[in-house]
PDB file of N, CA and C in Angstrom:
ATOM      1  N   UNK A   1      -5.151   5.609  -0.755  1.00 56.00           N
ATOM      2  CA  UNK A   1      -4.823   6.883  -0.128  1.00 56.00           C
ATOM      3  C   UNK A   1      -6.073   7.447   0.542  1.00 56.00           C
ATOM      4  N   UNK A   2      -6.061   8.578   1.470  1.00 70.00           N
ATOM      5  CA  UNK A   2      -6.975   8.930   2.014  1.00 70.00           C
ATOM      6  C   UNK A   2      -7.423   9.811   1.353  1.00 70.00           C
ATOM      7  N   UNK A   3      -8.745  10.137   1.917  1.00 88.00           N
ATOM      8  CA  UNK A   3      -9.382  11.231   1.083  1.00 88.00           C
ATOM      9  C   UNK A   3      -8.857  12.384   1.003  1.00 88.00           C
ATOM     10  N   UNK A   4      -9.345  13.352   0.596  1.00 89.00           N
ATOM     11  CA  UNK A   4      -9.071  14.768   0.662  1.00 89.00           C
ATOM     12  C   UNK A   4      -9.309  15.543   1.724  1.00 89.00           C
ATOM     13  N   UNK A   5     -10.274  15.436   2.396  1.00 92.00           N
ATOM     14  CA  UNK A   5     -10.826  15.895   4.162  1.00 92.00           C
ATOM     15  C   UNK A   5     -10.022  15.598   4.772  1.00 92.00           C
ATOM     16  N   UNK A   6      -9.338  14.104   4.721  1.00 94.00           N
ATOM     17  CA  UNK A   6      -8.727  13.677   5.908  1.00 94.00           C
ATOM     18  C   UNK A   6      -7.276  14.005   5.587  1.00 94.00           C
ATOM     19  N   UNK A   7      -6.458  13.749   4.603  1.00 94.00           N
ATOM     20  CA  UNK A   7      -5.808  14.196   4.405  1.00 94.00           C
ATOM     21  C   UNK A   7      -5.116  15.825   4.711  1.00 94.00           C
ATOM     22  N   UNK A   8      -6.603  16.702   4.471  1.00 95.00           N
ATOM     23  CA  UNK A   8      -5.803  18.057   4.963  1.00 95.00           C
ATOM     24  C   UNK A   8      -5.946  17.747   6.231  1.00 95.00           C
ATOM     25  N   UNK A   9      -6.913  17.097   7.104  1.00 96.00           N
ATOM     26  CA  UNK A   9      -6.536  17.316   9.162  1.00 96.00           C
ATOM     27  C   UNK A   9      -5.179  16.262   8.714  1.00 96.00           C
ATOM     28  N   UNK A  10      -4.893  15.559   8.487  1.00 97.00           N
ATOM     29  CA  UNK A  10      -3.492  14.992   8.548  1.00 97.00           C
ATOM     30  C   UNK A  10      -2.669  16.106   8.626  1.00 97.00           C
ATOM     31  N   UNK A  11      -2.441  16.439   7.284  1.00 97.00           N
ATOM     32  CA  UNK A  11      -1.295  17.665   7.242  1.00 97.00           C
ATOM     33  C   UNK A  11      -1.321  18.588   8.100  1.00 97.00           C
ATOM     34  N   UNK A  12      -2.310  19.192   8.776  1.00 97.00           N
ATOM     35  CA  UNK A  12      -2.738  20.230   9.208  1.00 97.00           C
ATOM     36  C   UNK A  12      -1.665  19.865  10.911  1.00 97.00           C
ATOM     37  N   UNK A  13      -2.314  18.337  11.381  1.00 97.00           N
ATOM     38  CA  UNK A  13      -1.807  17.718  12.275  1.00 97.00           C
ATOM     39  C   UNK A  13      -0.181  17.413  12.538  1.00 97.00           C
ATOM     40  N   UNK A  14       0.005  16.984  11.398  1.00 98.00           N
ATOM     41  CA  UNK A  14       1.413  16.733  11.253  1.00 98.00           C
ATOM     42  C   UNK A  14       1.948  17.791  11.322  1.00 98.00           C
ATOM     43  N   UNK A  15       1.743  18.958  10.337  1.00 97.00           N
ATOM     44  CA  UNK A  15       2.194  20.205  11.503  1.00 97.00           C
ATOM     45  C   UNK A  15       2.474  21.404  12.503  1.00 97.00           C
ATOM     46  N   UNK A  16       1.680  21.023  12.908  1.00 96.00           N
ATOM     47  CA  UNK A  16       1.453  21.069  13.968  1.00 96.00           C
ATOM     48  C   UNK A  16       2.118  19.938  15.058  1.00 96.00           C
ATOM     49  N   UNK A  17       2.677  19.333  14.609  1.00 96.00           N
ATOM     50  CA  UNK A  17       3.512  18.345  15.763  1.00 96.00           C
ATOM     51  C   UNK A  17       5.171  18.149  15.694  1.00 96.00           C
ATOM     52  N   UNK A  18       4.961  18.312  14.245  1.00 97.00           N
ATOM     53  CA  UNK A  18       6.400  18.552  13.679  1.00 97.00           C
ATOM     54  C   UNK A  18       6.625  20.169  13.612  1.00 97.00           C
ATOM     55  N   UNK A  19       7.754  20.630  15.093  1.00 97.00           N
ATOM     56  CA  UNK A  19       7.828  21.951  15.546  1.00 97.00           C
ATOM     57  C   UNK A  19       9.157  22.215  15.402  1.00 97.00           C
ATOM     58  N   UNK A  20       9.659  21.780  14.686  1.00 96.00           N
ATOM     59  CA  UNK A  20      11.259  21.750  13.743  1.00 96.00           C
ATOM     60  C   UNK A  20      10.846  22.017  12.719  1.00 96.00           C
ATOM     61  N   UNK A  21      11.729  23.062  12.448  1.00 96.00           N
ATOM     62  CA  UNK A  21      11.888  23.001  10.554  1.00 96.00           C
ATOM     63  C   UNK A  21      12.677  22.241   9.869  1.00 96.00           C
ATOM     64  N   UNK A  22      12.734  21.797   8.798  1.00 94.00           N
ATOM     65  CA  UNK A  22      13.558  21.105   7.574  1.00 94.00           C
ATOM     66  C   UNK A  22      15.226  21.248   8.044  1.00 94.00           C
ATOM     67  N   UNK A  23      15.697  22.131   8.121  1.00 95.00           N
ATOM     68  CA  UNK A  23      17.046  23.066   8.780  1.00 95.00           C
ATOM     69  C   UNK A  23      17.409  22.031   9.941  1.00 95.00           C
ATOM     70  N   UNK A  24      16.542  22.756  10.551  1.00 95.00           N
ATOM     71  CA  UNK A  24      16.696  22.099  12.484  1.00 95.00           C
ATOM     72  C   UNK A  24      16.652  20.847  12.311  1.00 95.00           C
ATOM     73  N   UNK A  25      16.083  19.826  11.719  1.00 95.00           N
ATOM     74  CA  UNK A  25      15.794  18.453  12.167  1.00 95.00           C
ATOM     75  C   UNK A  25      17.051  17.522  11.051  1.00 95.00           C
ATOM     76  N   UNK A  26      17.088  18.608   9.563  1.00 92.00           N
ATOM     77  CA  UNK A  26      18.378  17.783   9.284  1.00 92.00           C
ATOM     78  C   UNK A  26      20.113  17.684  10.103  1.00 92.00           C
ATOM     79  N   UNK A  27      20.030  19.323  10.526  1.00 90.00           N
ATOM     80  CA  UNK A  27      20.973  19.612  11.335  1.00 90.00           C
ATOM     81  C   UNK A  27      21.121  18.593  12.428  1.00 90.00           C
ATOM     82  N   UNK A  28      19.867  18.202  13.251  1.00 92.00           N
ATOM     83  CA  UNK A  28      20.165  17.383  14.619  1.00 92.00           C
ATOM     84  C   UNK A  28      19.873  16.224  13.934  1.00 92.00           C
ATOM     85  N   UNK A  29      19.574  15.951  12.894  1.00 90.00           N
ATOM     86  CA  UNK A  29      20.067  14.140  12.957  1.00 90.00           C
ATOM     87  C   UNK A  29      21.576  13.954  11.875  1.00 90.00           C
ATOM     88  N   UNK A  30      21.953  14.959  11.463  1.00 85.00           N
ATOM     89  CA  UNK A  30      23.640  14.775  11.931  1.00 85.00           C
ATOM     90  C   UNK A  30      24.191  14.788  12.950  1.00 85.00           C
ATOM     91  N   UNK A  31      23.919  15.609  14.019  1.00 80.00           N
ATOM     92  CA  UNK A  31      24.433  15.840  15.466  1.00 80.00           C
ATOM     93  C   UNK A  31      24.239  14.762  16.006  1.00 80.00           C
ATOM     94  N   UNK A  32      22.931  14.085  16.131  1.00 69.00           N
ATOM     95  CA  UNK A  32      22.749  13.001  16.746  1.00 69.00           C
ATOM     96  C   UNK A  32      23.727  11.460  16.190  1.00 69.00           C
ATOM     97  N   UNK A  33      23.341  11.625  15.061  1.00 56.00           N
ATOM     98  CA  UNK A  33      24.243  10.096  13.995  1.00 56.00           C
ATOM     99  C   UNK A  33      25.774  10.338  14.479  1.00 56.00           C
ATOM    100  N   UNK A  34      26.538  11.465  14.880  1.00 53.00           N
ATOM    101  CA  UNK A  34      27.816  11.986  14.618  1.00 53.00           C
ATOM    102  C   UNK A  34      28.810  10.818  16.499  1.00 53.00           C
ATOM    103  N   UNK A  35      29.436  10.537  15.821  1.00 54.00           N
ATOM    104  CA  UNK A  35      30.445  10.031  17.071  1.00 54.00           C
ATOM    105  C   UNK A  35      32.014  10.076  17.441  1.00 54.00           C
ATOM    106  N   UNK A  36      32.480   9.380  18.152  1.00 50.00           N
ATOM    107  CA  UNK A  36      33.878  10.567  17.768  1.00 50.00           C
ATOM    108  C   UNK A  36      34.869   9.811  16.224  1.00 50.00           C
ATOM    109  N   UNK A  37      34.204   8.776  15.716  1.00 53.00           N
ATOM    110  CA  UNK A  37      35.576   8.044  15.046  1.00 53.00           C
ATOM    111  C   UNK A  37      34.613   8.331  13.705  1.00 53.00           C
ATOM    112  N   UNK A  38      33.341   8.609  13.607  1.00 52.00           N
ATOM    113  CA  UNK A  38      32.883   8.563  12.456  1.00 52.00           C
ATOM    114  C   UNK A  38      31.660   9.605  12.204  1.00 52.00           C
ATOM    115  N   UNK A  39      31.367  10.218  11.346  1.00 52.00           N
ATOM    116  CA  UNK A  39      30.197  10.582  11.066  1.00 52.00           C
ATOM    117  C   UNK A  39      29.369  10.360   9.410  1.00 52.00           C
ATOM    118  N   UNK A  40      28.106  10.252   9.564  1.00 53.00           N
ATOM    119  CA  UNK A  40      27.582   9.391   8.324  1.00 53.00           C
ATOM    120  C   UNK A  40      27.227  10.568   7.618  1.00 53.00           C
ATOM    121  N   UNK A  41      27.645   9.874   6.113  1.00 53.00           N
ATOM    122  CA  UNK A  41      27.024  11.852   4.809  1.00 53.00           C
ATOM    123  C   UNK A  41      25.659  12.214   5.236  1.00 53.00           C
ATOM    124  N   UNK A  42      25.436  13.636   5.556  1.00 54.00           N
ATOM    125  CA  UNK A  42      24.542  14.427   5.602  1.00 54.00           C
ATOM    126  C   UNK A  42      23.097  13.806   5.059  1.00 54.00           C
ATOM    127  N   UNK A  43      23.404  13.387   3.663  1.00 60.00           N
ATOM    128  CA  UNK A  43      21.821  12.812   3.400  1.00 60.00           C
ATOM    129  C   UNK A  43      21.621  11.745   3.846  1.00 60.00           C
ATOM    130  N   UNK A  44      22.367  11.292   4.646  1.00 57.00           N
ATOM    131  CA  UNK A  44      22.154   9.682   5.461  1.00 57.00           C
ATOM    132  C   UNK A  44      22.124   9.565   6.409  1.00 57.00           C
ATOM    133  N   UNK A  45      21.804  10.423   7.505  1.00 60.00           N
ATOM    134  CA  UNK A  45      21.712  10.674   9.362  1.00 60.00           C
ATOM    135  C   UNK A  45      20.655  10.549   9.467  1.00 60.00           C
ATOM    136  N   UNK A  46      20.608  10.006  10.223  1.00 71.00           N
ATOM    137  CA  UNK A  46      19.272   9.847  11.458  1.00 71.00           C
ATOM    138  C   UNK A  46      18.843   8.084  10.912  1.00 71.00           C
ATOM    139  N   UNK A  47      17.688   8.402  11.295  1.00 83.00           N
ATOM    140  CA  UNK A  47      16.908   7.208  11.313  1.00 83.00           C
ATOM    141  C   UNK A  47      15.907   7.450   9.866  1.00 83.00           C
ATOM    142  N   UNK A  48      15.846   5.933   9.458  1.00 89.00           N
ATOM    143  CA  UNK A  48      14.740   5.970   8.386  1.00 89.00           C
ATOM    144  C   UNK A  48      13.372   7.050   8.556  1.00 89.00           C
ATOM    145  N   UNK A  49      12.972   6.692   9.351  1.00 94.00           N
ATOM    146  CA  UNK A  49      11.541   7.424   9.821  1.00 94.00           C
ATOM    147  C   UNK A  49      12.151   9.249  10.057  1.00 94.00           C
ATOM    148  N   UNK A  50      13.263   9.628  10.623  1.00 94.00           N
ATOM    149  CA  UNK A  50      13.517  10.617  10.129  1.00 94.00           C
ATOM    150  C   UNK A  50      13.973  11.536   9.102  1.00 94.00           C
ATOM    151  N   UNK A  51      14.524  10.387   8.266  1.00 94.00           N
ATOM    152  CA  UNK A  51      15.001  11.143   7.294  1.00 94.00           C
ATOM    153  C   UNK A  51      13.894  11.154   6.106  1.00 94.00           C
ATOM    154  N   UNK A  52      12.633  10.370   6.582  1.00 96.00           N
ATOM    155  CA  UNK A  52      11.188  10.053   5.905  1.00 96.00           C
ATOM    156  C   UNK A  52      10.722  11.553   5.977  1.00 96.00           C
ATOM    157  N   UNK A  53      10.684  11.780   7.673  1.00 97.00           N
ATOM    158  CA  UNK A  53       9.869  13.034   7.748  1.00 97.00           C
ATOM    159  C   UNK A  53      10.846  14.652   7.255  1.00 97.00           C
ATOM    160  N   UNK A  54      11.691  14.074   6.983  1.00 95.00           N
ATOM    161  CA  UNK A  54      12.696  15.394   6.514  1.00 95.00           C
ATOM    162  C   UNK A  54      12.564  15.462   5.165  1.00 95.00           C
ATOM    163  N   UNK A  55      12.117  14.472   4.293  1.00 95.00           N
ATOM    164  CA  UNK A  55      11.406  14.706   2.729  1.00 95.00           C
ATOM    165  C   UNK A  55      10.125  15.173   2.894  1.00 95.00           C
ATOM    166  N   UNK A  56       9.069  14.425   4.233  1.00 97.00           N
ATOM    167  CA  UNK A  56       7.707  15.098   3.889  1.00 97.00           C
ATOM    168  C   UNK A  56       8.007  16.510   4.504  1.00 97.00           C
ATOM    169  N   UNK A  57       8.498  17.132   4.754  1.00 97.00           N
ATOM    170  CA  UNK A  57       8.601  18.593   4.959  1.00 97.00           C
ATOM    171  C   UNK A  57       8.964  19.471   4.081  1.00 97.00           C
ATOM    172  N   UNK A  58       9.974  18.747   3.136  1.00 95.00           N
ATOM    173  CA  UNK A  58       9.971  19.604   1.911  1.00 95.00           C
ATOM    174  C   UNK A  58       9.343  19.175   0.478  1.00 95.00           C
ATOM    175  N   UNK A  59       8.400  18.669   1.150  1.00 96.00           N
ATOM    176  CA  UNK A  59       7.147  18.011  -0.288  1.00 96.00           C
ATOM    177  C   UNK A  59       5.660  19.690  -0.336  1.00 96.00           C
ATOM    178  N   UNK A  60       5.233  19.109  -1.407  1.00 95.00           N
ATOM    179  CA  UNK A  60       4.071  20.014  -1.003  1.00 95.00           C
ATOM    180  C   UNK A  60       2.727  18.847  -0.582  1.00 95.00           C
ATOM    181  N   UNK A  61       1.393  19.345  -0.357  1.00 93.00           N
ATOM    182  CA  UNK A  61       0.633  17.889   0.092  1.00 93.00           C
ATOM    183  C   UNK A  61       0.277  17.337  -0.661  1.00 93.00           C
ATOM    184  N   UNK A  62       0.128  17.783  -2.374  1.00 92.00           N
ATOM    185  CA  UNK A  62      -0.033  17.412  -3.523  1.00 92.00           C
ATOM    186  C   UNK A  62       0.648  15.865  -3.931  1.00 92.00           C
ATOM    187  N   UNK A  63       1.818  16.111  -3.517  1.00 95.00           N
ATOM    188  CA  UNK A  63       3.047  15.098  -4.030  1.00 95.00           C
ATOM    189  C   UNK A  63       3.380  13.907  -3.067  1.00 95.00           C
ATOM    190  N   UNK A  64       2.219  13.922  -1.569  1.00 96.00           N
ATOM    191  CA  UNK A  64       2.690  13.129  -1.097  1.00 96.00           C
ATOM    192  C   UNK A  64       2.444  11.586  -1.232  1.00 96.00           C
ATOM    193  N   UNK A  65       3.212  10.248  -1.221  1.00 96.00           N
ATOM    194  CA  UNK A  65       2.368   9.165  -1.577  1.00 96.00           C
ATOM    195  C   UNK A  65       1.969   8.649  -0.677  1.00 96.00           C
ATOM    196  N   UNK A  66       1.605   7.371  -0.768  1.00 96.00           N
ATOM    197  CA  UNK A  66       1.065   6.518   0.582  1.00 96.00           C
ATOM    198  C   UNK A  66       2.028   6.367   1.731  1.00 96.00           C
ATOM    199  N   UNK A  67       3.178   6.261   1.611  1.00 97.00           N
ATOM    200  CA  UNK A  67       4.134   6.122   2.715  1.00 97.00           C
ATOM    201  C   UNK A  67       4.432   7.106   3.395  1.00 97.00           C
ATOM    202  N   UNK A  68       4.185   8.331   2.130  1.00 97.00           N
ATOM    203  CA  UNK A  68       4.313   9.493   3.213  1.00 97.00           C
ATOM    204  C   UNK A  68       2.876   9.637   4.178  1.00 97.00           C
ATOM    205  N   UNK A  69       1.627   9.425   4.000  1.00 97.00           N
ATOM    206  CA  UNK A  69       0.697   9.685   4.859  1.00 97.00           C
ATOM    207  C   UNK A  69       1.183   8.528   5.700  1.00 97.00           C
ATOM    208  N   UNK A  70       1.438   7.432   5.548  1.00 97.00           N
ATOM    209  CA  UNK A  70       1.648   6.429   6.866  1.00 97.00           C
ATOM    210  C   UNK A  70       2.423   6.852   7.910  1.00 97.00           C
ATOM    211  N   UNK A  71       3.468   7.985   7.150  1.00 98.00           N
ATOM    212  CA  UNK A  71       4.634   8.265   7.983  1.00 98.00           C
ATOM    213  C   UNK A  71       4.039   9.155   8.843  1.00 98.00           C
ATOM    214  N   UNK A  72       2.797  10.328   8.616  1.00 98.00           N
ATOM    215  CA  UNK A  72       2.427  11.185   8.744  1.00 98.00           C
ATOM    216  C   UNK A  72       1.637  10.935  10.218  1.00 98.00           C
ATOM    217  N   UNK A  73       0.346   9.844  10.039  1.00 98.00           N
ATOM    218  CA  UNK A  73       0.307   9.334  11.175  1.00 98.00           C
ATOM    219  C   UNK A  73       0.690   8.518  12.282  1.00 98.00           C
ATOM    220  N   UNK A  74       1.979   8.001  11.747  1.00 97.00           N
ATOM    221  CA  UNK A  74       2.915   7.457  12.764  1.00 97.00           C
ATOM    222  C   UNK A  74       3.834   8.632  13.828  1.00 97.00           C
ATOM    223  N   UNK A  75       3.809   9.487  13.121  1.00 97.00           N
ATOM    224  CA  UNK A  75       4.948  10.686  13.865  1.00 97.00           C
ATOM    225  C   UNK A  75       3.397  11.448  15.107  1.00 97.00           C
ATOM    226  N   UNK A  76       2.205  11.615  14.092  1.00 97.00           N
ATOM    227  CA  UNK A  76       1.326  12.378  15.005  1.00 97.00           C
ATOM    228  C   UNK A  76       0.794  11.461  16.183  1.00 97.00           C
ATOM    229  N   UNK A  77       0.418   9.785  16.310  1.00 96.00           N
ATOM    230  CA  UNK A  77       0.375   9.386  16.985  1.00 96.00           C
ATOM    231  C   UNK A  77       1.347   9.292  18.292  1.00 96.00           C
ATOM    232  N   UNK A  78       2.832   9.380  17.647  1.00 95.00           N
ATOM    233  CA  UNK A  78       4.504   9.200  18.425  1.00 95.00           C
ATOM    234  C   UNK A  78       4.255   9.833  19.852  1.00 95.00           C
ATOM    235  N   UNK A  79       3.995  11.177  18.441  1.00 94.00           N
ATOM    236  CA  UNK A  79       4.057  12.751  19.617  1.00 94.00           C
ATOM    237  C   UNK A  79       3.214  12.488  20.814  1.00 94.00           C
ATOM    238  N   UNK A  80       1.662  12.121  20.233  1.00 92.00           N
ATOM    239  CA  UNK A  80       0.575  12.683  20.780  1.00 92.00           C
ATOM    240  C   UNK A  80       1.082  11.461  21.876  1.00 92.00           C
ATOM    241  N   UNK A  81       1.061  10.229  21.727  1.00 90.00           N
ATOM    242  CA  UNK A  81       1.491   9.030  23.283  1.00 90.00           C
ATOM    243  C   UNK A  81       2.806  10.215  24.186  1.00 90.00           C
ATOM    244  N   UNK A  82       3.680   9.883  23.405  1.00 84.00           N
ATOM    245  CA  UNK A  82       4.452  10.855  23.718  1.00 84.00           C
ATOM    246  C   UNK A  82       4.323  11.946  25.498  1.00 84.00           C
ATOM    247  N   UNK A  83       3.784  12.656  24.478  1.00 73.00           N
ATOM    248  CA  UNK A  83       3.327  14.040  25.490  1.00 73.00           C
ATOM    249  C   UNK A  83       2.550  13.589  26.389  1.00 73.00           C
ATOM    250  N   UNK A  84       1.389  12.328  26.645  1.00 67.00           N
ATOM    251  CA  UNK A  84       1.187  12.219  27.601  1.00 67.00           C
ATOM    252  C   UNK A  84       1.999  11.473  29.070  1.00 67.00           C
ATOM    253  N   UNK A  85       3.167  11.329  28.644  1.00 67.00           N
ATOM    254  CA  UNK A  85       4.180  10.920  29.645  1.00 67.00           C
ATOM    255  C   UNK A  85       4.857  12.137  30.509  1.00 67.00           C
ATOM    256  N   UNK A  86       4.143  12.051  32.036  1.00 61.00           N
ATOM    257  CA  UNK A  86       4.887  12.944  32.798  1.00 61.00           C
ATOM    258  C   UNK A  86       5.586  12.478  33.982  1.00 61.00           C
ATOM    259  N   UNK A  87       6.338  13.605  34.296  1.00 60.00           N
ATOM    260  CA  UNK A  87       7.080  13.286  35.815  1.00 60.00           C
ATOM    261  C   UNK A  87       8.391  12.515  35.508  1.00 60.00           C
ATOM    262  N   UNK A  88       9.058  12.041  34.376  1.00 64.00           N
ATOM    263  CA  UNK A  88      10.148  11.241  34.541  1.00 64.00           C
ATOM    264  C   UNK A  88      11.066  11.563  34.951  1.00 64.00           C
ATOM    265  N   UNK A  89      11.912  10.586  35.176  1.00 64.00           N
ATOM    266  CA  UNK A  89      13.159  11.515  35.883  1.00 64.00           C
ATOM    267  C   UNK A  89      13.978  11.995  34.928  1.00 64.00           C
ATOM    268  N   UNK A  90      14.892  13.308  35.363  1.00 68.00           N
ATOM    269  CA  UNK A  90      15.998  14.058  34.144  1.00 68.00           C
ATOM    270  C   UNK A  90      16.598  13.055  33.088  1.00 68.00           C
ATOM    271  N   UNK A  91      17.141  12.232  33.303  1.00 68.00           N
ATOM    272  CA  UNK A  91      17.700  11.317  31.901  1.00 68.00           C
ATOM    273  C   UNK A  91      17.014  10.771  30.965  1.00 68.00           C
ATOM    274  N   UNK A  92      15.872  10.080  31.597  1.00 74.00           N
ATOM    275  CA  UNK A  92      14.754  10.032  30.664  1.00 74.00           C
ATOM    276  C   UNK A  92      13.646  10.811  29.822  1.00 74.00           C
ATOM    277  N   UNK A  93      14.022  12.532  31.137  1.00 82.00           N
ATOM    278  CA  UNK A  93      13.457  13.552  30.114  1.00 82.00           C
ATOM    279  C   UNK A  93      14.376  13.869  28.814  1.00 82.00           C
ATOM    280  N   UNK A  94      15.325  13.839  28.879  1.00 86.00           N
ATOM    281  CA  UNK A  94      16.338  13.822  27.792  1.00 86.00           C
ATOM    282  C   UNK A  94      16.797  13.194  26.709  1.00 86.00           C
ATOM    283  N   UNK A  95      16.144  12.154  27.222  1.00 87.00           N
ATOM    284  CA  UNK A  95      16.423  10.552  26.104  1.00 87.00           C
ATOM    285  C   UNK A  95      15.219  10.724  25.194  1.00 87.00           C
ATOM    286  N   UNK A  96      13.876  11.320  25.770  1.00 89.00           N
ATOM    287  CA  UNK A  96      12.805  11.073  25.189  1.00 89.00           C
ATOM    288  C   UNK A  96      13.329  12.200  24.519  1.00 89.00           C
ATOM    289  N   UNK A  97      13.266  13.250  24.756  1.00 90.00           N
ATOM    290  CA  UNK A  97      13.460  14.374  23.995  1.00 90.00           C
ATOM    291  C   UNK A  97      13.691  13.954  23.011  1.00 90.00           C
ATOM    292  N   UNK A  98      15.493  13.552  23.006  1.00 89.00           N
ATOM    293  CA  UNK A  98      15.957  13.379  21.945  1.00 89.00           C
ATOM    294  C   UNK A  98      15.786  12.501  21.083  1.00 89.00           C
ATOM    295  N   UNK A  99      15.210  11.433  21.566  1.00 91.00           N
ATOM    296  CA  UNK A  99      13.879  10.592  20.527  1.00 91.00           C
ATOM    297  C   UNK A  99      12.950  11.206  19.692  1.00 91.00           C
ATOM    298  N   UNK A 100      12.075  11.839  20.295  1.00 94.00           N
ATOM    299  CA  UNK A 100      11.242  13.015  19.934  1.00 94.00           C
ATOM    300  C   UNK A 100      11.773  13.837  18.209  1.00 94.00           C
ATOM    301  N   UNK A 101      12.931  14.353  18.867  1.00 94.00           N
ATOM    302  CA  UNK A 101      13.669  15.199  18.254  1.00 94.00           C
ATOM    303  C   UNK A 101      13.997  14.642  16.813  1.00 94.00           C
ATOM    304  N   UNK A 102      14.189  13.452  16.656  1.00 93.00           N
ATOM    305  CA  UNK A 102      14.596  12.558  15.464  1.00 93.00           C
ATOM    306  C   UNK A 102      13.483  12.200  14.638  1.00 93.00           C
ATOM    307  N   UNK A 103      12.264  12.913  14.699  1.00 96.00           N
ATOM    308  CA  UNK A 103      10.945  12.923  13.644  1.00 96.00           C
ATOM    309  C   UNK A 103      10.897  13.965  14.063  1.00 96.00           C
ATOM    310  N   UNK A 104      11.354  15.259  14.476  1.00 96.00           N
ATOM    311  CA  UNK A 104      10.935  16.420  14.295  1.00 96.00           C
ATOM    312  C   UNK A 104      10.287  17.028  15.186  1.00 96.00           C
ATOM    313  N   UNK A 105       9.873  16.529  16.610  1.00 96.00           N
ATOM    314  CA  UNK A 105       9.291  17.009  17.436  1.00 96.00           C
ATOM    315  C   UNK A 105       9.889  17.200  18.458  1.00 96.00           C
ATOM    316  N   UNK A 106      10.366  18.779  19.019  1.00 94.00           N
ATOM    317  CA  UNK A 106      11.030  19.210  20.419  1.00 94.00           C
ATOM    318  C   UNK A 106       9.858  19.729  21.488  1.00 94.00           C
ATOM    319  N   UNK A 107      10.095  19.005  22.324  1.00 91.00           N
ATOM    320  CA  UNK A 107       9.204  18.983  23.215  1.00 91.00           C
ATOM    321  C   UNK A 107       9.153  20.367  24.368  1.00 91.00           C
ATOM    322  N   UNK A 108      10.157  20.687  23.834  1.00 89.00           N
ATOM    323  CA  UNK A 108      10.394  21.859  24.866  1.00 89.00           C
ATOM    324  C   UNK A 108       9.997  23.307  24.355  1.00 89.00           C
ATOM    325  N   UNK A 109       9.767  23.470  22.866  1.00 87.00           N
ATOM    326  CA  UNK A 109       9.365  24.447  22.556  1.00 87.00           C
ATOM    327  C   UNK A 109       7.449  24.170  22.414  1.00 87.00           C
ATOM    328  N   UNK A 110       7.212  25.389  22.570  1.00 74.00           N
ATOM    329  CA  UNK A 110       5.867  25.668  22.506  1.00 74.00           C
ATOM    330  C   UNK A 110       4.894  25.122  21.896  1.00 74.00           C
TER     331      UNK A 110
END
C-alpha cells in the first residue's frame, strides 16, 4: 500500500475528480445498465470499475485496501487523459460523457 503522504494527495485527487456523489452515480449506472426488456438489481449496474468507485465513496480513507487505491488512480488518470480531449464532434461529446459518468466523473459540471 502506499504511504500515508501519498495516499492523502490520492484521496484528495480522487475527489476532486469524482464530481458525483454516491446518489448521482448509483442512480446513473442504473439508468445507464437499464434497457427496454430488462433492467439489472440496483446493487449490480454499471460496470465493475463503477460499482468499485461507488464503494470507495462510501468508505472512509482508513478502510481503504489495495484495490481500492488502484481503483483510485485508475479513475484520476481516466479523467485527467480524459479532459484533455477537445473539439469532438456532438456524439462523441456524449458518449464520452457518458463514459466519464460511469466512474463518477461529469464533465459538464464545474
Amino acid at each position: 500500500m502506499t504511504d500515508a503522504l501519498e495516499l492523502d494527495v490520492l484521496w484528495q485527487e480522487f475527489h476532486r475528480v469524482v464530481n458525483m456523489t454516491s446518489q448521482e452515480l448509483a442512480t446513473w449506472l442504473r439508468v445507464s445498465d437499464a434497457d427496454e426488456e430488462t433492467e439489472p438489481l440496483p446493487d449490480q449496474a454499471g460496470t465493475p470499475t463503477g460499482q468499485h468507485v461507488l464503494a470507495i465513496l462510501q468508505k472512509r480513507r482508513t478502510d481503504l485496501t489495495d484495490d481500492d487505491v488502484q481503483i483510485m488512480y485508475d479513475v484520476v488518470d481516466t479523467v485527467t487523459e480524459e479532459a484533455d480531449i477537445e473539439n469532438e464532434p456532438e456524439p462523441d461529446q456524449t458518449r464520452r460523457r457518458h463514459q466519464l459518468m460511469t466512474i463518477g466523473h461529469d464533465p459538464l459540471r464545474p
